[in-house]
mmCIF file of C-alpha atoms in Angstrom:
data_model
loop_
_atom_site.group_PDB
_atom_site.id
_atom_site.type_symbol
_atom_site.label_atom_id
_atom_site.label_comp_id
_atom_site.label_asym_id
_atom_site.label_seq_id
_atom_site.Cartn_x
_atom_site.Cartn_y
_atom_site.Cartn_z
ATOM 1 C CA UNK J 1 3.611 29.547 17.178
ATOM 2 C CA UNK J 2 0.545 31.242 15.620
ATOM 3 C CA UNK J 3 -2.725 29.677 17.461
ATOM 4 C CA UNK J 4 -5.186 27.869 15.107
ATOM 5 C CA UNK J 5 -7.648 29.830 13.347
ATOM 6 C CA UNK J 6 -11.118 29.663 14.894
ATOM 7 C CA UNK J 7 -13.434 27.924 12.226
ATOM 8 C CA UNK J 8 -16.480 30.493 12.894
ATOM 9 C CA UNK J 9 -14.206 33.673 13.322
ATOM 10 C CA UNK J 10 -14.818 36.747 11.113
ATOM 11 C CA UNK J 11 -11.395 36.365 10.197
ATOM 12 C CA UNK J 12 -11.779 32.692 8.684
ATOM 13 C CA UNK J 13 -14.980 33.498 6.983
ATOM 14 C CA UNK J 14 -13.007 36.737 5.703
ATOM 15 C CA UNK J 15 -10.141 34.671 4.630
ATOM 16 C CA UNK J 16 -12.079 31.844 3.100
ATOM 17 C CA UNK J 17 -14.626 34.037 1.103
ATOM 18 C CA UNK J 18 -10.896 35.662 -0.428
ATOM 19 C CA UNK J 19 -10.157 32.391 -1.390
ATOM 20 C CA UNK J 20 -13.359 31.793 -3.612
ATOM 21 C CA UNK J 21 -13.289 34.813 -5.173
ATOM 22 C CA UNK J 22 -9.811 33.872 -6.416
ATOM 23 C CA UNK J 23 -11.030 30.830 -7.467
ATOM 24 C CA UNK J 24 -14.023 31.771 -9.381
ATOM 25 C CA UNK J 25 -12.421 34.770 -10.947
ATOM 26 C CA UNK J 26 -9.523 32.302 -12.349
ATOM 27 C CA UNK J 27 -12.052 29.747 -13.346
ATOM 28 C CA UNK J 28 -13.962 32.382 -15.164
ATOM 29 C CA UNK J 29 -10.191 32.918 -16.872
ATOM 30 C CA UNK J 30 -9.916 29.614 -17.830
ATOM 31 C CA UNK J 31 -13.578 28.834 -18.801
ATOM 32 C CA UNK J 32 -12.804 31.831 -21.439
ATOM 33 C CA UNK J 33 -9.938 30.468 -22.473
ATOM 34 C CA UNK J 34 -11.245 27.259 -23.598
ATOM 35 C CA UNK J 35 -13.787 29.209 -25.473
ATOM 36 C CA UNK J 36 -11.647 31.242 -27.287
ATOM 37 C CA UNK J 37 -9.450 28.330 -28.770
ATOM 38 C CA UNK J 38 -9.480 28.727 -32.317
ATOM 39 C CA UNK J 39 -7.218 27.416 -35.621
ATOM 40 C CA UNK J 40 -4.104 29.467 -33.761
ATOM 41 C CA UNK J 41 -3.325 26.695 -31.307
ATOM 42 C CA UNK J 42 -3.234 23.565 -33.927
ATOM 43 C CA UNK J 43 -1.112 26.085 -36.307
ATOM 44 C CA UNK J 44 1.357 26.868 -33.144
ATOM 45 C CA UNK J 45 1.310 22.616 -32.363
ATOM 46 C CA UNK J 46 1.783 22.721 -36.171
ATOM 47 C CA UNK J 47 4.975 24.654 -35.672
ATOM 48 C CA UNK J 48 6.441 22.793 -32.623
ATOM 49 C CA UNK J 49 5.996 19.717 -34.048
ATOM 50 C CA UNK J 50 7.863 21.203 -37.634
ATOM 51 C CA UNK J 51 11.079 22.055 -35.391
ATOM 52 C CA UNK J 52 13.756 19.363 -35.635
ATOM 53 C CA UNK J 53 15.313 20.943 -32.483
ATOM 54 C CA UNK J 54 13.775 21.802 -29.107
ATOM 55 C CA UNK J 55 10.947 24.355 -28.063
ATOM 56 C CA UNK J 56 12.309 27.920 -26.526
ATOM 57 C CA UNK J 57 10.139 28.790 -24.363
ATOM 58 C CA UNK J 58 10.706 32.426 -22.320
ATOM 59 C CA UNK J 59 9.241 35.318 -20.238
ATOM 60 C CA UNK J 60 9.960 38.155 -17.879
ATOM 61 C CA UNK J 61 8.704 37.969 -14.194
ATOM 62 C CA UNK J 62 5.955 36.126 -13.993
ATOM 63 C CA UNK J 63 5.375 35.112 -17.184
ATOM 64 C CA UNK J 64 8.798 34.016 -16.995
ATOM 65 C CA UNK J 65 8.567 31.228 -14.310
ATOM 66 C CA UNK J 66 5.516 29.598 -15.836
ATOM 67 C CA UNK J 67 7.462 29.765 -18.868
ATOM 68 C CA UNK J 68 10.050 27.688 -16.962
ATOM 69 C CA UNK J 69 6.910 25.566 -15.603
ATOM 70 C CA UNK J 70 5.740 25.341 -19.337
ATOM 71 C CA UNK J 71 9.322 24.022 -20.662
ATOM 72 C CA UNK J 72 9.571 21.409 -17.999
ATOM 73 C CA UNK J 73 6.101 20.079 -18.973
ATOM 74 C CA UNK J 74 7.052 19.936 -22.399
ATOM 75 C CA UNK J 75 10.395 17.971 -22.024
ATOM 76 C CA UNK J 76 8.618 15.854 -19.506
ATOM 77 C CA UNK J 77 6.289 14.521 -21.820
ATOM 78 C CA UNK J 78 8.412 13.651 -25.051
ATOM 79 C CA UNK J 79 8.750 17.332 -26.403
ATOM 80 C CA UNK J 80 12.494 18.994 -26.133
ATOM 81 C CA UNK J 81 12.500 21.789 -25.047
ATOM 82 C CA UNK J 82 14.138 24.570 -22.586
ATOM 83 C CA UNK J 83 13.245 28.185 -20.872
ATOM 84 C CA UNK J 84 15.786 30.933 -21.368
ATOM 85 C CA UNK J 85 15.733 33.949 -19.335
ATOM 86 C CA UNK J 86 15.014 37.293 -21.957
ATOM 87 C CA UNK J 87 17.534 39.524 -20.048
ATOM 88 C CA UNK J 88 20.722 36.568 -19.977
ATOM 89 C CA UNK J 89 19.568 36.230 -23.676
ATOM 90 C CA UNK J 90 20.940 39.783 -24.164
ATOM 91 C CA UNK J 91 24.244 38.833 -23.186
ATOM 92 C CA UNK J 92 25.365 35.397 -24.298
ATOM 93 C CA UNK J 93 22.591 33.109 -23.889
ATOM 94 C CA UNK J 94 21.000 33.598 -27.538
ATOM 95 C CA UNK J 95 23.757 31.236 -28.547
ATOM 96 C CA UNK J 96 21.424 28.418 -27.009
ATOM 97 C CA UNK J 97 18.742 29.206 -29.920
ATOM 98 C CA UNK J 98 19.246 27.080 -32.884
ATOM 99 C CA UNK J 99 17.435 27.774 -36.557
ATOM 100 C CA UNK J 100 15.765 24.317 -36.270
ATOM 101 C CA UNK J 101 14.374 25.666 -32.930
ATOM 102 C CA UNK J 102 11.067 26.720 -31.722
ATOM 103 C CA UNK J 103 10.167 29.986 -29.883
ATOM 104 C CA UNK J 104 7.376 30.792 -27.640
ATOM 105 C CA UNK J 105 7.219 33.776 -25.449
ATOM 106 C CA UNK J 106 5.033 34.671 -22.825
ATOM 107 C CA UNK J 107 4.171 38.116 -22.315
ATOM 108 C CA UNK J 108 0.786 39.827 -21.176
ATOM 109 C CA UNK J 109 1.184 43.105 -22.552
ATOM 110 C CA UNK J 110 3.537 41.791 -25.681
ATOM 111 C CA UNK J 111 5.615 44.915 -25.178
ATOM 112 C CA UNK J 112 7.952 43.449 -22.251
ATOM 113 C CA UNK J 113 10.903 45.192 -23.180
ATOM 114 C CA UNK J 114 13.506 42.526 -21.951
ATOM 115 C CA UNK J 115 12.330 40.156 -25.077
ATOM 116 C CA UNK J 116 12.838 42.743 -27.890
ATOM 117 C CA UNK J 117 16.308 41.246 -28.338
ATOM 118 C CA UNK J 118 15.110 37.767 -28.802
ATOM 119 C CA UNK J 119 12.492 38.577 -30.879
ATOM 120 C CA UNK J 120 15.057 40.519 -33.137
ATOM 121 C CA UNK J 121 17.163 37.307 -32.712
ATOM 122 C CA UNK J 122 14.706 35.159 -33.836
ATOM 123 C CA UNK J 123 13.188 37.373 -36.780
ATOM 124 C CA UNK J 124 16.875 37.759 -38.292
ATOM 125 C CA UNK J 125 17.185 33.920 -38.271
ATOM 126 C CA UNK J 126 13.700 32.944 -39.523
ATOM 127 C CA UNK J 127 13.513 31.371 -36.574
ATOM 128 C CA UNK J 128 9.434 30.574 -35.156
ATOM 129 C CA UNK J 129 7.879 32.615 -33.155
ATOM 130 C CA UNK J 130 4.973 31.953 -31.025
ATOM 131 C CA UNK J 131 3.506 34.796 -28.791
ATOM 132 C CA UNK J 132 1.278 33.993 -25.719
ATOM 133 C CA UNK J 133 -0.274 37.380 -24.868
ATOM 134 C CA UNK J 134 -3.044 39.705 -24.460
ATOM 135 C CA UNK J 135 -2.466 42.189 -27.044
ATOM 136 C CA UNK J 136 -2.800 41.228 -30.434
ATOM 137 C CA UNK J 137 -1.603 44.759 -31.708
ATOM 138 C CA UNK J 138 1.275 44.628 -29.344
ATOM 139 C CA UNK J 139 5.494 44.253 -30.646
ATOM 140 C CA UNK J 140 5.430 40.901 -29.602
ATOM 141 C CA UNK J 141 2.431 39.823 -31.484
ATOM 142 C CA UNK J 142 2.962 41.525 -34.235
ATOM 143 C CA UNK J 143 6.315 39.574 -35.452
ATOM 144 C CA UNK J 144 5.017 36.289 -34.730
ATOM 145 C CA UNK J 145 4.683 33.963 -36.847
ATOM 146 C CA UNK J 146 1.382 32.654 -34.928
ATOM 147 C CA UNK J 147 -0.419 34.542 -31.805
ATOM 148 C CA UNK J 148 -2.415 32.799 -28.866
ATOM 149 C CA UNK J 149 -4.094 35.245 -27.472
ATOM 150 C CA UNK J 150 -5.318 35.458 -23.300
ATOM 151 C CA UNK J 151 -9.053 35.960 -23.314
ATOM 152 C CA UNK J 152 -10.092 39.911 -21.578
ATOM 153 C CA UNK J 153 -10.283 37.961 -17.537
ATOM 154 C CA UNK J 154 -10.023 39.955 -14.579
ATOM 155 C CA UNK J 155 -6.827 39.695 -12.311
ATOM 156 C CA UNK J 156 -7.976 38.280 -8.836
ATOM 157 C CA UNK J 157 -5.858 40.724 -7.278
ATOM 158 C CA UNK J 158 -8.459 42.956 -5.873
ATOM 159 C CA UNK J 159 -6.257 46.310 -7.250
ATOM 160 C CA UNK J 160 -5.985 44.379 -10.732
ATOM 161 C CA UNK J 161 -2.664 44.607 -10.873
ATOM 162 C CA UNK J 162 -0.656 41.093 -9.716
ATOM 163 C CA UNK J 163 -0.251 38.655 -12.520
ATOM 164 C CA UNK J 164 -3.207 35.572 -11.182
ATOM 165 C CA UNK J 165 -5.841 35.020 -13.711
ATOM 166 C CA UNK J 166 -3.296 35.658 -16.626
ATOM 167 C CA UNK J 167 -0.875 33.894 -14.902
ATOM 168 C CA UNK J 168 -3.044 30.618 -14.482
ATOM 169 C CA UNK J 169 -4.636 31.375 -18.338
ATOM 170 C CA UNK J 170 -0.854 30.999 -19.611
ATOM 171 C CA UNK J 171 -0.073 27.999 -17.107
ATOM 172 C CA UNK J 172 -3.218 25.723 -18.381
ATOM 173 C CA UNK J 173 -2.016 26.971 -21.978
ATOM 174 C CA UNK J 174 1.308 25.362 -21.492
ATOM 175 C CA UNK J 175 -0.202 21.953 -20.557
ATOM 176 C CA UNK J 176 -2.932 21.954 -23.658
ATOM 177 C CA UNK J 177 0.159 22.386 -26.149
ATOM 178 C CA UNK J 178 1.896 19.830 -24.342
ATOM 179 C CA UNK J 179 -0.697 17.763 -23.865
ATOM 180 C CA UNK J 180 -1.931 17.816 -27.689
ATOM 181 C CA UNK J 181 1.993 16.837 -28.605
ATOM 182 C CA UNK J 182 1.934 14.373 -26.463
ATOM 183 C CA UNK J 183 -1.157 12.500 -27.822
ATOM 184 C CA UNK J 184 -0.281 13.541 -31.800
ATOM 185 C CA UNK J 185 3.199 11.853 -31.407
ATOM 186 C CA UNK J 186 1.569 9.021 -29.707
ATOM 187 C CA UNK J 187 3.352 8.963 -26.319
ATOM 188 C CA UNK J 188 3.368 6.208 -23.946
ATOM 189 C CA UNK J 189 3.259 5.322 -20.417
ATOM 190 C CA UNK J 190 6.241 3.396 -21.266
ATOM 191 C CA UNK J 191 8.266 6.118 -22.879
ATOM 192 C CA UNK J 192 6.935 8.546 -19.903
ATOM 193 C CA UNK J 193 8.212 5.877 -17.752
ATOM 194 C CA UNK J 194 11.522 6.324 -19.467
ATOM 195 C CA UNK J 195 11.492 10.254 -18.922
ATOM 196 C CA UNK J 196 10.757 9.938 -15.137
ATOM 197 C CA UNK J 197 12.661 6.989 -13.478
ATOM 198 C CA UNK J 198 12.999 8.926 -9.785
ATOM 199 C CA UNK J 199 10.442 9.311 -7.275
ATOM 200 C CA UNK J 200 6.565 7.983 -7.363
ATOM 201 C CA UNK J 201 5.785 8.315 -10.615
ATOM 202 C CA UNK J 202 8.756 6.338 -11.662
ATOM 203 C CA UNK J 203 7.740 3.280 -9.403
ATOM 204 C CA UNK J 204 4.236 3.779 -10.250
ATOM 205 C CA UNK J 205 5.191 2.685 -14.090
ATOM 206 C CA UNK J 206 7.891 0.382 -13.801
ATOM 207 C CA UNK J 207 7.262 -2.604 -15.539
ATOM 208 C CA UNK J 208 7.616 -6.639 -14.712
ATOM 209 C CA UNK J 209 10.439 -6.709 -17.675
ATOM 210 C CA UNK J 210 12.471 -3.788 -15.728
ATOM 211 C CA UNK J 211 13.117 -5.469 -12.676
ATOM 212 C CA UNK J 212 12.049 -9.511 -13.135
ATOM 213 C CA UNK J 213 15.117 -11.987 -13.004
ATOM 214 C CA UNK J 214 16.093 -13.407 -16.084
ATOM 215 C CA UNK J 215 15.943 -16.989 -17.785
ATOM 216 C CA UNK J 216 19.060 -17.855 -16.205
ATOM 217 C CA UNK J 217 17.761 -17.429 -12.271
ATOM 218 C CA UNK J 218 14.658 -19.690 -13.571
ATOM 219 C CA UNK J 219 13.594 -22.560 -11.551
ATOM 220 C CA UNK J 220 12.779 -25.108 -14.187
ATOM 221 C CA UNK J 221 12.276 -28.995 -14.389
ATOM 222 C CA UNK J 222 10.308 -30.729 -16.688
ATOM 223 C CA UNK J 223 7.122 -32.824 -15.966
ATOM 224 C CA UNK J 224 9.165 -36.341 -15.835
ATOM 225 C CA UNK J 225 11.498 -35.202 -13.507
ATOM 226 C CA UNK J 226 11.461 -37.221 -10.072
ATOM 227 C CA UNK J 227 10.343 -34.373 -6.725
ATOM 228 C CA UNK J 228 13.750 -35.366 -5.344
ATOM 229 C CA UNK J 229 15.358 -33.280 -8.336
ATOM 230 C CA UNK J 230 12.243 -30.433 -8.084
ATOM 231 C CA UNK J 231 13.223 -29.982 -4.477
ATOM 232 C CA UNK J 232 16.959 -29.323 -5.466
ATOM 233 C CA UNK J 233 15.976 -26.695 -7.804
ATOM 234 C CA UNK J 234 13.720 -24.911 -5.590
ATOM 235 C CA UNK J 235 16.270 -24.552 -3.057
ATOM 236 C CA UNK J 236 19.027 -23.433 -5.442
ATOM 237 C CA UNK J 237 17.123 -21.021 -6.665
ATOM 238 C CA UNK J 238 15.562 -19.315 -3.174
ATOM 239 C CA UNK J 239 12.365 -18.380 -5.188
ATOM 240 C CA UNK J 240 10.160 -21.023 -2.828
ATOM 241 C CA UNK J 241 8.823 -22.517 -6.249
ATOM 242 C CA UNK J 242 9.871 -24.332 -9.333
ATOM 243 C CA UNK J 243 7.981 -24.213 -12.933
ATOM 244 C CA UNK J 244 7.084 -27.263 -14.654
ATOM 245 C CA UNK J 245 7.815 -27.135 -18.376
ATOM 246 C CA UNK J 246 7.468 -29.535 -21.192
ATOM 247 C CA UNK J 247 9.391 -30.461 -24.518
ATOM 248 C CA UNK J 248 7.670 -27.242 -26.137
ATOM 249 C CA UNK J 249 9.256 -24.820 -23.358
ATOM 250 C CA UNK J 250 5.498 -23.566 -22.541
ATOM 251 C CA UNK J 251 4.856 -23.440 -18.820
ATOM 252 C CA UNK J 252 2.591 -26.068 -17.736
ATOM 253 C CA UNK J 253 2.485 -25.720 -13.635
ATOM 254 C CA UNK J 254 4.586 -24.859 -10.631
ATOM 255 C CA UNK J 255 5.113 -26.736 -7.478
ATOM 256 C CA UNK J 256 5.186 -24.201 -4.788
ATOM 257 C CA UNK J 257 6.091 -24.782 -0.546
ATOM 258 C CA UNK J 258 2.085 -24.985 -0.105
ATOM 259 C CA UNK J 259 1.740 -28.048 -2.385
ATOM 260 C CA UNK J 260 4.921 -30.136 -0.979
ATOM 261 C CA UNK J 261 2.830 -29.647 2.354
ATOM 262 C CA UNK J 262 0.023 -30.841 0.457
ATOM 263 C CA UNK J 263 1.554 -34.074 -1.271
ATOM 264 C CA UNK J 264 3.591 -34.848 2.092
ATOM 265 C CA UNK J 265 4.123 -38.358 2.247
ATOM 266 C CA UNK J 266 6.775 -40.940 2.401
ATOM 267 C CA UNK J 267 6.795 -41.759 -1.584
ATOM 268 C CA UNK J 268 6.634 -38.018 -2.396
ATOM 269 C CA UNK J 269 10.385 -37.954 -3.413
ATOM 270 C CA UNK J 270 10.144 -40.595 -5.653
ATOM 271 C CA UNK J 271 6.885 -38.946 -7.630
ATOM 272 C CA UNK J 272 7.045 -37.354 -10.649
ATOM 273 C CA UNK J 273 7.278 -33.051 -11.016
ATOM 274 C CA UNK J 274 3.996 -33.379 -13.454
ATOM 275 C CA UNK J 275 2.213 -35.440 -10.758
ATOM 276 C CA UNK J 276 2.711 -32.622 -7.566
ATOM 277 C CA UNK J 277 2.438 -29.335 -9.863
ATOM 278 C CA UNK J 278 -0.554 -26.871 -9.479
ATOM 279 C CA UNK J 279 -1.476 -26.719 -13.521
ATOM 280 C CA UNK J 280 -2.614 -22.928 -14.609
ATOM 281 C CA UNK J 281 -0.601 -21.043 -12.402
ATOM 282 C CA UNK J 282 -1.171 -17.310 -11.904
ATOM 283 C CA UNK J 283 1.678 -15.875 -14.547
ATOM 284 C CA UNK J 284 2.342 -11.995 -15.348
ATOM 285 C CA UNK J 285 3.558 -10.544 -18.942
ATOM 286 C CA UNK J 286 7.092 -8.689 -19.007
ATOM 287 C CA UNK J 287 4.733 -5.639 -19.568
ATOM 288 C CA UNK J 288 2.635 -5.357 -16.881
ATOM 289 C CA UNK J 289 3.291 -2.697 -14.639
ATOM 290 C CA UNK J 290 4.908 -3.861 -11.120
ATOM 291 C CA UNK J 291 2.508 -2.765 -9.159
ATOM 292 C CA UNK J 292 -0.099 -4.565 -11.011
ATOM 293 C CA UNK J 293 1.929 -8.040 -9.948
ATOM 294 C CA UNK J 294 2.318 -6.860 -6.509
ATOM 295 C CA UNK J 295 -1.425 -6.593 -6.371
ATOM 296 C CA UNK J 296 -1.663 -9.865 -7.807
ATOM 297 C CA UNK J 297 0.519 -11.572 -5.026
ATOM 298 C CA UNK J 298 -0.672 -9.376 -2.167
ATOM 299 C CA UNK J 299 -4.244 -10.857 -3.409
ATOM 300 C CA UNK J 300 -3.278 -14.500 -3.815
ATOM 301 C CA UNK J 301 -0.702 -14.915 -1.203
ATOM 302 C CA UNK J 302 2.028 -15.938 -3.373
ATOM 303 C CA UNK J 303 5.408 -14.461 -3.118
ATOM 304 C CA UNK J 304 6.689 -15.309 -6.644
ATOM 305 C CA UNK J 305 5.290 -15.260 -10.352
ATOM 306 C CA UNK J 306 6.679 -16.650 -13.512
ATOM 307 C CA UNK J 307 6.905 -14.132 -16.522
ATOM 308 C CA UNK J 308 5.376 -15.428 -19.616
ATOM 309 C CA UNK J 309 5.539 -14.824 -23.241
ATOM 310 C CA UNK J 310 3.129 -15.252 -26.027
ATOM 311 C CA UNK J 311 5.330 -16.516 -29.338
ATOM 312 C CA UNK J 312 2.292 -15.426 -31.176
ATOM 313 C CA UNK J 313 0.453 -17.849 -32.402
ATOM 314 C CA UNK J 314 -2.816 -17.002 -30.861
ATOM 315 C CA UNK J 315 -3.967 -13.082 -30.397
ATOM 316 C CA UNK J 316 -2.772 -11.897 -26.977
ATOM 317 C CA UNK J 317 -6.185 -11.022 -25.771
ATOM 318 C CA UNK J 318 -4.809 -9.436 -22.185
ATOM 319 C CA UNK J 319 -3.292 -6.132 -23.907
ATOM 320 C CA UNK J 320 -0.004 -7.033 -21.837
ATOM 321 C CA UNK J 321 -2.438 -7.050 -18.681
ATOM 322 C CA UNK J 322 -2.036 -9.697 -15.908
ATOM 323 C CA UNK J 323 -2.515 -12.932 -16.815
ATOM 324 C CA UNK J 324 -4.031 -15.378 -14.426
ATOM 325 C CA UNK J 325 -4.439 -19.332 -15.165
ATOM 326 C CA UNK J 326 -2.443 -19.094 -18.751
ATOM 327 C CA UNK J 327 -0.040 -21.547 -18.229
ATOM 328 C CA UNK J 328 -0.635 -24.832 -19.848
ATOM 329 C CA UNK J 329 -0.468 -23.347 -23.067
ATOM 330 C CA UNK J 330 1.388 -24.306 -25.863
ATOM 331 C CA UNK J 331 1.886 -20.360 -26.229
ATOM 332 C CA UNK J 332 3.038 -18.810 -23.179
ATOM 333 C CA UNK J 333 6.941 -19.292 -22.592
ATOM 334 C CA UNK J 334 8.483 -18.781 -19.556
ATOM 335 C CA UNK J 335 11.216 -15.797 -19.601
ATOM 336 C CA UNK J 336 11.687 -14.682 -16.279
ATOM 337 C CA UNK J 337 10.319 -14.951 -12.647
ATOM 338 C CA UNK J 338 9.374 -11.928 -9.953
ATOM 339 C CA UNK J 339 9.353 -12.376 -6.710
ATOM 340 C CA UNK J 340 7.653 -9.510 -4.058
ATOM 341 C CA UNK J 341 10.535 -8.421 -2.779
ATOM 342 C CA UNK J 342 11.636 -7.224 -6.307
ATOM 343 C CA UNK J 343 8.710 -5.268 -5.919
ATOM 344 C CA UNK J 344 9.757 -3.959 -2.953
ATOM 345 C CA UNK J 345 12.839 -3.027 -3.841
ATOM 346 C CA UNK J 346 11.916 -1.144 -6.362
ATOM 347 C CA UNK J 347 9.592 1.049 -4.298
ATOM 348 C CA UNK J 348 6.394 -0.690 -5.654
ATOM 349 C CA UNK J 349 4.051 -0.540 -2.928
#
């Protein structure tokens, strides 16, 4: 094993003064990018958003595996779309082009000789065509139907010659287009939610609806009902609570483990639900995100949390947020129940 770099070293100060000049030469890129941004990119959103079918997006070497990066990002965020390699294209692949496609190919020099085929293909099929490249007067940009054109940036290769700057020009290109798509067709976390189910980002936007227990696994008694009967539900139901609801369905308390403790006595079977519940309990709305609720119970020490929902007769002022101290409303209708380990389960953390 290599030993640790010494932080004072020639070599480290070498090493780390490469480092920023990469940096600042590919910020310099992309600080010239953003300036050059003209009526070209809403015409080529224009375009995508036109196709009924997916976006093409494609490239040679380099250019070629932030296309790939590019097409990901786009079907990731609500736009179809899929990278096809210019050379398979030659021999069989153009058959996954469709007329109500979109095409955008990446090339620096717009003469890559590897897309002449698909740009043929797509010219003979009126299919669009949207170049990403540096030359304006180059094949590629020339039969396209709309040009983005890389600002003049130095490579931070010190010879000039290894794709970087361009490279990172045509990889923050990729996320503006998907970006602007994303907000024009109105995408939510929701629908991104729907899109990426695996993995952190999937947990981090799961909502109380996806994984709460239904009416059915409710623990429910109404106010009149003798704590002898509240006790029976709470232990059917393993949820270490029980909501209190009246002849209008709306929740009006809970009787958790913590207040039998506190009503312990020897009439306390023989009382009433409505006279041992905690009124206002802490409730959650089927869209709030899980993690949201788990921070709720982690915060109040409860385990469990009724879902409510508003039938609409008032304006739901919470925007679907947490909701603490809204039961006891004529409004807010019981419709499910979470409990941490739900949470938990669902890698909410």
């Amino acid at each position: 094993m290599a030993p640790n770099a010494h932080p004072d070293s020639p070599e480290t100060r070498s090493d780390i003064a490469a480092a920023g000049r990469v940096l600042a030469l590919e910020r310099q890129g992309l600080e010239a990018l953003a300036a050059s941004l003209d009526a070209s990119f809403a015409h080529a959103v224009d375009i995508i958003r036109a196709a009924s079918g997916r976006v093409v997006v494609t490239g040679m070497g380099k250019s070629g595996h932030i296309a790939r990066k590019m097409a990901a990002t786009f079907a990731s965020t609500g736009t179809p779309a899929l990278y096809v390699h210019p050379g398979e294209a030659s021999h069989g692949d153009l058959g996954m082009i469709a007329a109500t496609d979109a095409v955008i190919a990446l090339s620096h020099s717009g003469n890559t000789a590897e897309l002449s085929d698909l740009i043929a293909y797509a010219r003979r099929f009126s299919i669009p065509l949207i170049a990403v490249t540096a030359k304006t007067e180059s094949t590629l940009a020339t039969h396209a139907d709309c040009v983005l054109q890389l600002p003049d940036a130095e490579e931070a290769c010190t010879m000039g010659l290894a794709p970087t700057t361009s490279t990172t020009m045509m990889l923050a290109l990729g996320d503006c287009l998907a970006i602007t798509l994303l907000e024009r067709a109105g995408f939510s976390s929701r629908d991104f939610q729907l899109l990426h189910p695996g993995g952190t980002l999937g947990s981090r936007l799961v909502q109380v609806r996806d994984i709460m227990h239904g009416p059915e696994a409710m623990p429910l008694v109404g106010p009149d009902a003798p704590m002898s009967d509240a006790i029976l539900e709470m232990t059917a139901r393993k949820f270490g609570c029980v909501g209190i609801v009246g002849g209008d369905r709306a929740l009006a308390g809970i009787i958790t483990d913590g207040d039998l403790r506190r009503h312990m006595a020897d009439d306390l079977l023989s009382r009433r639900a409505g006279d041992v519940m905690t009124s206002a309990p802490k409730t959650v709305r089927p869209e709030t995100l899980a993690a949201e609720a788990l921070g709720l119970m982690n915060r109040d020490a409860i385990t469990s949390l009724f879902v409510v929902r508003d039938d609409g007769s008032r304006p739901d002022a919470d925007g679907g947020r947490a909701v603490e101290g809204a039961g006891g409303t004529a409004v807010d209708r019981p419709v499910g129940i979470l409990h941490i380990h739900d949470c938990l389960r669902a890698g909410v953390a």
